[in-house]
GROMACS .gro file of C-alpha atoms in nm:
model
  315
    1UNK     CA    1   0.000   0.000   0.000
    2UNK     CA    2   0.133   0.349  -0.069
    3UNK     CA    3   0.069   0.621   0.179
    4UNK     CA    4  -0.155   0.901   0.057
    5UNK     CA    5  -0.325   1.194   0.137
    6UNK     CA    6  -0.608   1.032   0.377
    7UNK     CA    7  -0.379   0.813   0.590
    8UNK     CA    8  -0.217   1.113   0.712
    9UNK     CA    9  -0.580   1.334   0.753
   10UNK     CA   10  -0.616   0.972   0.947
   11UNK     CA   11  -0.289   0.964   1.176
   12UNK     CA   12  -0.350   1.372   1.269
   13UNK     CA   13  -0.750   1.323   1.328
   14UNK     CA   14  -0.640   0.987   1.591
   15UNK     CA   15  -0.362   1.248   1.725
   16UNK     CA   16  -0.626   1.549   1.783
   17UNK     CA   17  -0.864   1.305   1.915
   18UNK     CA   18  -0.643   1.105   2.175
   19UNK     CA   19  -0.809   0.780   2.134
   20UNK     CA   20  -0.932   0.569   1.853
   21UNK     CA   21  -1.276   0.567   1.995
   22UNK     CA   22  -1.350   0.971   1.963
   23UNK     CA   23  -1.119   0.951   1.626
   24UNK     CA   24  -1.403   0.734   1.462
   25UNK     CA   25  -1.699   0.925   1.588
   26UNK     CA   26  -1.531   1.224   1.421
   27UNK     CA   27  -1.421   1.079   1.098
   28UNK     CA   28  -1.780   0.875   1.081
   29UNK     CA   29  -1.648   0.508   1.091
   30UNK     CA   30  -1.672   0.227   1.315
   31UNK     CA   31  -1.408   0.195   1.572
   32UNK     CA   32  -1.299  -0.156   1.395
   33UNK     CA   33  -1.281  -0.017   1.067
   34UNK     CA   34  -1.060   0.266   1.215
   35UNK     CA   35  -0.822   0.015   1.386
   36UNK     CA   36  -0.791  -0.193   1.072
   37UNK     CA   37  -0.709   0.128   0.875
   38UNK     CA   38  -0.458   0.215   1.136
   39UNK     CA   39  -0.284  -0.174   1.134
   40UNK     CA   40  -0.240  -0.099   0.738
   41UNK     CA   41  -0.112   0.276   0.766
   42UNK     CA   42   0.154   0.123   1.017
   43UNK     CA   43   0.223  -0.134   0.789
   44UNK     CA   44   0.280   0.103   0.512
   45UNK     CA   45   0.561   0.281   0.708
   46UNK     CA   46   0.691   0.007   0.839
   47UNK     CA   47   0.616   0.027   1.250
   48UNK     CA   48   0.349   0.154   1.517
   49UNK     CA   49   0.264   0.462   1.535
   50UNK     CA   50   0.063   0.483   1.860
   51UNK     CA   51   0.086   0.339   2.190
   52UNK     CA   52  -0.273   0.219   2.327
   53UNK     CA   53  -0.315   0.317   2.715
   54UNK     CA   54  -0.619   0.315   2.957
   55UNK     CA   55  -0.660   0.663   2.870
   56UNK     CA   56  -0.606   0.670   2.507
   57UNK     CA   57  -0.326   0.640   2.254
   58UNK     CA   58   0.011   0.839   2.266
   59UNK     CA   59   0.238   0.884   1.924
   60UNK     CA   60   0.560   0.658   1.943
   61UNK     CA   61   0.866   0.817   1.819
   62UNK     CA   62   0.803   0.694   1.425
   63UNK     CA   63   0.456   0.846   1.452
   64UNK     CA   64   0.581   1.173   1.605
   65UNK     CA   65   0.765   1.220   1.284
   66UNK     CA   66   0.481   1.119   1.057
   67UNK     CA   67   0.282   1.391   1.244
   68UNK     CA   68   0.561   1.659   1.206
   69UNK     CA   69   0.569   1.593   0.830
   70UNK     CA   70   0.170   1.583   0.809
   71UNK     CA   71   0.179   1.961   0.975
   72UNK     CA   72   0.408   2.085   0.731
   73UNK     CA   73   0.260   1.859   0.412
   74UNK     CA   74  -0.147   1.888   0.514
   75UNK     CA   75  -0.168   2.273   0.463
   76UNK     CA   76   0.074   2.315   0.177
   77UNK     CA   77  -0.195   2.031  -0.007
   78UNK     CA   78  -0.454   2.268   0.087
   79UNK     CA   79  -0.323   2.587  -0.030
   80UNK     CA   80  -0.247   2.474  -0.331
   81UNK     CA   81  -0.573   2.329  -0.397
   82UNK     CA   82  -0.711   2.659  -0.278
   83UNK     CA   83  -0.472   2.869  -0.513
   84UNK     CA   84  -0.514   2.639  -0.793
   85UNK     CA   85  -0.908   2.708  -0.722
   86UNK     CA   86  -0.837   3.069  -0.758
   87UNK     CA   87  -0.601   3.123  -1.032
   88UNK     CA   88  -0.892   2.846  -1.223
   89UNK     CA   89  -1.160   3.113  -1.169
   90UNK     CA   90  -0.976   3.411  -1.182
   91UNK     CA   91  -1.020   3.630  -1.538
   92UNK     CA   92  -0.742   3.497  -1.755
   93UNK     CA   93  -0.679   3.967  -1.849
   94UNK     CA   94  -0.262   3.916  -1.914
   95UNK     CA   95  -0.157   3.745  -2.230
   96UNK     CA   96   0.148   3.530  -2.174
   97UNK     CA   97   0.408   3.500  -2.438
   98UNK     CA   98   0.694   3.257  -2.432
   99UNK     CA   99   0.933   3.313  -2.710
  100UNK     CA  100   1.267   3.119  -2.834
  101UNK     CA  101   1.516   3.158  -3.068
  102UNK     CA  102   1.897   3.130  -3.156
  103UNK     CA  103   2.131   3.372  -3.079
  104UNK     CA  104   2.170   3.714  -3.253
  105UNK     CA  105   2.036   4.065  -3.239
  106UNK     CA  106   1.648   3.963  -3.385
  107UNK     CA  107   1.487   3.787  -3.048
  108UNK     CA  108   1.577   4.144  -2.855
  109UNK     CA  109   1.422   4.309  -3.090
  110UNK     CA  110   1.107   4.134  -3.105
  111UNK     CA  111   1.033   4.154  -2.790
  112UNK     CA  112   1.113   4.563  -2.802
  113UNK     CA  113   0.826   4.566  -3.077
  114UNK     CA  114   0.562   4.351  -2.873
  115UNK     CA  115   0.602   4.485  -2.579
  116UNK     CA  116   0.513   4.818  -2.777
  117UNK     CA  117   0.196   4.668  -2.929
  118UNK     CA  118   0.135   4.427  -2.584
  119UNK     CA  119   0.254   4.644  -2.279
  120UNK     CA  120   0.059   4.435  -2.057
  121UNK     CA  121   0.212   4.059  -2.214
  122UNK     CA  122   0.408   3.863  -1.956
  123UNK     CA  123   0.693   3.757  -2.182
  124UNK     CA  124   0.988   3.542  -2.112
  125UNK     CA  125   1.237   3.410  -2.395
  126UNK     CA  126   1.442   3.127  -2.371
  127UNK     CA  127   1.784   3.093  -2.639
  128UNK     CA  128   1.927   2.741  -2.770
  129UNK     CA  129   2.196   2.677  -3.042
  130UNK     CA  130   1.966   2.405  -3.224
  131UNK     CA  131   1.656   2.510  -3.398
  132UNK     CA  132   1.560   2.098  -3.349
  133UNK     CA  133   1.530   2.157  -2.963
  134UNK     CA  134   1.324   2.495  -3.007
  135UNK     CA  135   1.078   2.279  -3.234
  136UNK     CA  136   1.046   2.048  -3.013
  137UNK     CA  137   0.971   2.262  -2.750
  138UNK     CA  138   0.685   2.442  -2.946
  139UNK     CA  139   0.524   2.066  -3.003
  140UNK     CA  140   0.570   2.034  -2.617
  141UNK     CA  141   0.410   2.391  -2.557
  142UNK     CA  142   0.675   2.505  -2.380
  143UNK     CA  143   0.706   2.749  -2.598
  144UNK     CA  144   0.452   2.996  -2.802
  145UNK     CA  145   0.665   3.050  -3.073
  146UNK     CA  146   1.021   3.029  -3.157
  147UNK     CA  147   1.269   3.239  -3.414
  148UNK     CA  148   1.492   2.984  -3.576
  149UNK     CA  149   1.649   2.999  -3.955
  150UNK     CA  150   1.788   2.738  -4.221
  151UNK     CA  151   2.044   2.750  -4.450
  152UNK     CA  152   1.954   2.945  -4.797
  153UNK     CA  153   1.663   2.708  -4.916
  154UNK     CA  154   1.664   2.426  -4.640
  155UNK     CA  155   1.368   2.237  -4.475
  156UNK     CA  156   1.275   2.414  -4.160
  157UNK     CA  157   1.302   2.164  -3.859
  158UNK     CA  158   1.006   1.921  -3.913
  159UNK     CA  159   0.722   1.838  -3.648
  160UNK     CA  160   0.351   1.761  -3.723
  161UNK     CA  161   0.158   2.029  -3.654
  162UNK     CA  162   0.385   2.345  -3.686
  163UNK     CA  163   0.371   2.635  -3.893
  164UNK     CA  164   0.672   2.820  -4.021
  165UNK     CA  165   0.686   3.161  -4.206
  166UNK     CA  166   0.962   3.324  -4.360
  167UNK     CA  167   1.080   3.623  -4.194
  168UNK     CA  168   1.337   3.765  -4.423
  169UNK     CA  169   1.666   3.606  -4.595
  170UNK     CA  170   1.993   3.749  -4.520
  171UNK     CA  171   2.354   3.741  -4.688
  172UNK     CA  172   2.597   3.592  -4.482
  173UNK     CA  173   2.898   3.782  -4.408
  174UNK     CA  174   3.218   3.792  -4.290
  175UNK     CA  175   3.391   3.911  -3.995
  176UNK     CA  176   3.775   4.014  -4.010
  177UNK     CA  177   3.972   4.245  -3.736
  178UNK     CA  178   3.960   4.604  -3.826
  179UNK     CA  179   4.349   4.536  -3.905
  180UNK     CA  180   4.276   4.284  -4.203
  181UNK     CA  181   4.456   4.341  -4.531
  182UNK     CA  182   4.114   4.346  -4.659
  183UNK     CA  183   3.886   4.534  -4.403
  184UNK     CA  184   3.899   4.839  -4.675
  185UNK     CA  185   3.725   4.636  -4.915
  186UNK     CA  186   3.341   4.676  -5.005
  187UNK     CA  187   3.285   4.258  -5.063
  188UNK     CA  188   3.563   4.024  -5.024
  189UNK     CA  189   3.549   3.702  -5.275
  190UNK     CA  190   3.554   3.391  -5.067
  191UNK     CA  191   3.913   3.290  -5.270
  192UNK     CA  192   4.053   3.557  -5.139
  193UNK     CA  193   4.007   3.395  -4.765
  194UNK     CA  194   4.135   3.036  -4.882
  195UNK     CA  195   4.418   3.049  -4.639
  196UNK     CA  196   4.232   3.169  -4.348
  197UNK     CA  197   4.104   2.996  -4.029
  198UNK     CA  198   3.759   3.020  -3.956
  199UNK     CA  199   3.497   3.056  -3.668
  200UNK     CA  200   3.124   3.032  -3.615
  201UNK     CA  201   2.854   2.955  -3.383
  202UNK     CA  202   2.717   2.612  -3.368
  203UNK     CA  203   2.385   2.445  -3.533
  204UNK     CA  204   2.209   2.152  -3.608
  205UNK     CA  205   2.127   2.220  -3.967
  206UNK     CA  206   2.355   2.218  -4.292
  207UNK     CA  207   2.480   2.563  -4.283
  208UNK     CA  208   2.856   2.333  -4.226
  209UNK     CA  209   2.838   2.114  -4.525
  210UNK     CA  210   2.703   2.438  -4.720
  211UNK     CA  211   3.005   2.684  -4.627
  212UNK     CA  212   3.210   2.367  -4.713
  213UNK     CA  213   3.067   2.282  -5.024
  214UNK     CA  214   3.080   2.717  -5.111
  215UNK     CA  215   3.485   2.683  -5.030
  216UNK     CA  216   3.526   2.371  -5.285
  217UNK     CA  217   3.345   2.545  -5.566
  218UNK     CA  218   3.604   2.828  -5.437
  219UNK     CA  219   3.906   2.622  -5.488
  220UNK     CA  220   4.011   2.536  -5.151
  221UNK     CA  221   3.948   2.373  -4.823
  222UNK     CA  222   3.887   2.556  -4.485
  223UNK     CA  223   4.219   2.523  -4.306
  224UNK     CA  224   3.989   2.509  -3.945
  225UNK     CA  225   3.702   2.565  -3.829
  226UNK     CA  226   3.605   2.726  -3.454
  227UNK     CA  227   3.241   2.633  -3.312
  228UNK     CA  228   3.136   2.823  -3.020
  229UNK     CA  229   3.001   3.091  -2.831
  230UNK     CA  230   2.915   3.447  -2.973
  231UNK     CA  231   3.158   3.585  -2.748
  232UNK     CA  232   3.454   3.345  -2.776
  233UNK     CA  233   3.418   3.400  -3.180
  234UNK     CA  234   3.442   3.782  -3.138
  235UNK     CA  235   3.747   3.740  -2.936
  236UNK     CA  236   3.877   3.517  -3.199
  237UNK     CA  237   3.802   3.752  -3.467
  238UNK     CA  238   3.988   4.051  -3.312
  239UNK     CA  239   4.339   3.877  -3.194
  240UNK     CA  240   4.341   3.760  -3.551
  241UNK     CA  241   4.351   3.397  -3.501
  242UNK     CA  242   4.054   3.340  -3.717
  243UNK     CA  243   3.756   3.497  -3.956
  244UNK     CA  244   3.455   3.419  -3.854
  245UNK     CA  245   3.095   3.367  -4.009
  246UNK     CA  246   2.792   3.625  -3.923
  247UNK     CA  247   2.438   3.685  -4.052
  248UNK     CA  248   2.432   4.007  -4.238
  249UNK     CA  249   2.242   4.180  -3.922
  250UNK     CA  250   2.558   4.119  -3.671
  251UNK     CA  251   2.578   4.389  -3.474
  252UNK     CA  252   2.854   4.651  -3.469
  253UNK     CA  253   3.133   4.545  -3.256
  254UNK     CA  254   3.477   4.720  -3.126
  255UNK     CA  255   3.765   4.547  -3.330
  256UNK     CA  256   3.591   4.430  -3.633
  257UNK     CA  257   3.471   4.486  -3.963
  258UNK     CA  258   3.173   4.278  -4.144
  259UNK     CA  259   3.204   4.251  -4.519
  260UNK     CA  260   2.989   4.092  -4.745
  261UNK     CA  261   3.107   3.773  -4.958
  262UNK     CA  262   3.134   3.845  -5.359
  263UNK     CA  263   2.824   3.673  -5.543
  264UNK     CA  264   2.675   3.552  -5.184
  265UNK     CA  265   2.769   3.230  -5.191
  266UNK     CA  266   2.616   3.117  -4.825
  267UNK     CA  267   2.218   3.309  -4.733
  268UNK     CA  268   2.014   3.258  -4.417
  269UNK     CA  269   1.657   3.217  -4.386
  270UNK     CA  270   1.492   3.353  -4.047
  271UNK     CA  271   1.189   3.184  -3.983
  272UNK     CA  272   0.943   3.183  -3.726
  273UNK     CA  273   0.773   2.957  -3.598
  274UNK     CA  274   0.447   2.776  -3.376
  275UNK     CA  275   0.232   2.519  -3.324
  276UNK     CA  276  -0.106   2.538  -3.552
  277UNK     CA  277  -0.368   2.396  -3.292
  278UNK     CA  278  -0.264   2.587  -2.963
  279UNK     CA  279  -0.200   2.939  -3.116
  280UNK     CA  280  -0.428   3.204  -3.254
  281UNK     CA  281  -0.411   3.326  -3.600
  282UNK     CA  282  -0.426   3.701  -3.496
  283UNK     CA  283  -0.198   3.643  -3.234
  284UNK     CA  284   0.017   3.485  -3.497
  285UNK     CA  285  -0.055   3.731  -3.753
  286UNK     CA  286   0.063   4.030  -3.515
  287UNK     CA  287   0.387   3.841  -3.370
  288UNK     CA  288   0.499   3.731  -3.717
  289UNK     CA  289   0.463   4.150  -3.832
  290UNK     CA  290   0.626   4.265  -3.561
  291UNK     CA  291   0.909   4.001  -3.647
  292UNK     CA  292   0.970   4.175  -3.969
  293UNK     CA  293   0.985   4.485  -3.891
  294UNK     CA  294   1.246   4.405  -3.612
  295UNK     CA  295   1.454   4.210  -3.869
  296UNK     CA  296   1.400   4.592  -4.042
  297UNK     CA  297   1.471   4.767  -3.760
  298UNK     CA  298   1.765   4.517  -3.694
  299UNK     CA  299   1.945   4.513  -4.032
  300UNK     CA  300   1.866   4.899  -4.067
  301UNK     CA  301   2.146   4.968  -3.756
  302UNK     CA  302   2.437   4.793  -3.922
  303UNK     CA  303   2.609   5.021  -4.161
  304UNK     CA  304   2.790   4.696  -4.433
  305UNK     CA  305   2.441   4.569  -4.445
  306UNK     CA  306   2.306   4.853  -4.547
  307UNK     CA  307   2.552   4.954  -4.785
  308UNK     CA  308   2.493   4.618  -4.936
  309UNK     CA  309   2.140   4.671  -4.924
  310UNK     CA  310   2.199   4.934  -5.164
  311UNK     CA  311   2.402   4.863  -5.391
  312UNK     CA  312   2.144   4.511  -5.437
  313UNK     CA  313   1.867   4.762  -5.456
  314UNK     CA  314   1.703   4.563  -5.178
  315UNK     CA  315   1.400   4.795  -5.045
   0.00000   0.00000   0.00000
C-alpha cells in the first residue's frame, strides 16, 4: 500500500482526538474499521505509530515524525488546492508569451516591438543553439513561438503540426579584425580567404556542409574551423587567429569589420515559428509582423548591411 493523502488526515485526526474511539466518531467510521485502517497505515511505514493506554493512545517516536511531516505537508496540499481554485476562476486579463530563438540581435528586438503593441504581455524568452530543440519545445508547448532559420533554401526543422513563415533572408557575411589586409574592401570574394582559419557559432542544420561545399566550388578547403560561443568568436576575430561567419544583421562590434562575400555564396533564412492547434491566428498574424519589422529595424542599424542593401537595390 502506498501512503496518501487520507492516511495522514487519518494519523492527525487519531492524534487530535487522543483515542481511537472519539477519532471514529469524528471521521464517521466504526471503531474496527478505524483500527484496521490504522494496522495498514503502520504497515505502510513500516512500524506503530501509537501506543494504546487506559486513557487513550500516545504517538511513538516513528509516529511523532509522521505527524511533524503531516503539519508541514497537510496545509501546503490545501493551499495549493485553494490557489489552484483561484487562479482556475480568476479572469485569464494578461496574455502570456513565451518566445525562443537562436542567438543574434532579432529575439531582442522582437520583444522591443511587442512589448510596444502588448505592454501588458508577460513575456519570457528562452535561447538554444539548435533550432531541433526549439521545435520540439513548441510541439511540447513550452514554448509559443520560436525564431529559428535554415540554410539558404533548407527544410525548416520538421514536427507535425507546426507552422513556419519566412521572416526575411539574409547574406551571410564575414567578420575580419579592423586590421585585415582586406577590411577596406566593399565585398571580399571567398578565394581571397582560402588560407584563413575560420569561426562560427554552432547548429544543427547544414549551414557546415554548405560553407564547405561554397569553399570547394572556391578552390580550396577551410584550413579550421572554430564552433562556439558568440563571445569566444568575437574574441577570436579581433586577436586575428581566425575569420569568422555572421548573418548580415551582426551587430557593430569594437575590433571588427563585417564585409559581405562576392556573389553571396552562403544566405540565411529567419523563420518563425508555432504550433497550428494551440495558437491564434491574430496572435500569430501580429507576432509574425512585428518580427519583420524588427529584422528591419535590426538590419537597418548595421552600416555593411546597409551599404549592401543598396548597392542590391534591396528595399
Amino acid at each position: 500500500m502506498e501512503l496518501e493523502l487520507r492516511h495522514l488526515k487519518t494519523v492527525r485526526a487519531i492524534a487530535d482526538a487522543g483515542s481511537l474511539t472519539r477519532a471514529a466518531t469524528a471521521l464517521g467510521l466504526a471503531q474496527p474499521a478505524l483500527s484496521a485502517q490504522l494496522k495498514r497505515i503502520e504497515r505502510a511505514l513500516g512500524g506503530a505509530l501509537f501506543v494504546r493506554g487506559r486513557h487513550g493512545v500516545r504517538a511513538t517516536a516513528l509516529g511523532e515524525l509522521v505527524l511533524e511531516r503531516s503539519r508541514i505537508v497537510l496545509p501546503a496540499v490545501t493551499e495549493l488546492q485553494q490557489e489552484a481554485t483561484r487562479f482556475a476562476r480568476a479572469p485569464r486579463t494578461t496574455e502570456r508569451l513565451r518566445l525562443g530563438g537562436t542567438h543574434g540581435p532579432l529575439l531582442g528586438a522582437l520583444v522591443d516591438r511587442l512589448v510596444g503593441v502588448a505592454p501588458d504581455a508577460r513575456m519570457t524568452t528562452c535561447t538554444s543553439w539548435s533550432e531541433r530543440e526549439l521545435a520540439e519545445q513548441l510541439v511540447e508547448g513550452r514554448l509559443d513561438f520560436a525564431l529559428a532559420g535554415t540554410c539558404g533554401s533548407a527544410s525548416p526543422p520538421g514536427a507535425e503540426g507546426l507552422v513556419w513563415r519566412e521572416v526575411a533572408v539574409d547574406p551571410v557575411f564575414v567578420m575580419m579584425p579592423t586590421g585585415h589586409p582586406l577590411a577596406d574592401r566593399a565585398e571580399v570574394d571567398l578565394t581571397e580567404l582560402a588560407g584563413e582559419e575560420w569561426a562560427c557559432v554552432p547548429g544543427d542544420g547544414c549551414f557546415g556542409d554548405c560553407f564547405t561545399a561554397s569553399c570547394a566550388r572556391a578552390g580550396f578547403t577551410p584550413r579550421r574551423m572554430y564552433e562556439t560561443d558568440t563571445a569566444s568568436l568575437v574574441h577570436l576575430v579581433q586577436v586575428g587567429r581566425a575569420v569568422g561567419l555572421c548573418r548580415a544583421t551582426f551587430p557593430t562590434t569594437p575590433g571588427i569589420v563585417t564585409r559581405p562575400l562576392t556573389g553571396t555564396p552562403l544566405a540565411w533564412r529567419h523563420l518563425l515559428g508555432w504550433h497550428g492547434a494551440t495558437q491564434r491566428q491574430d496572435t500569430a498574424a501580429t507576432v509574425l509582423a512585428q518580427a519583420r519589422m524588427a529584422h528591419a529595424g535590426v538590419a537597418a542599424s548595421s552600416d555593411s548591411y546597409t551599404e549592401w542593401m543598396a548597392a542590391h537595390r534591396v528595399p
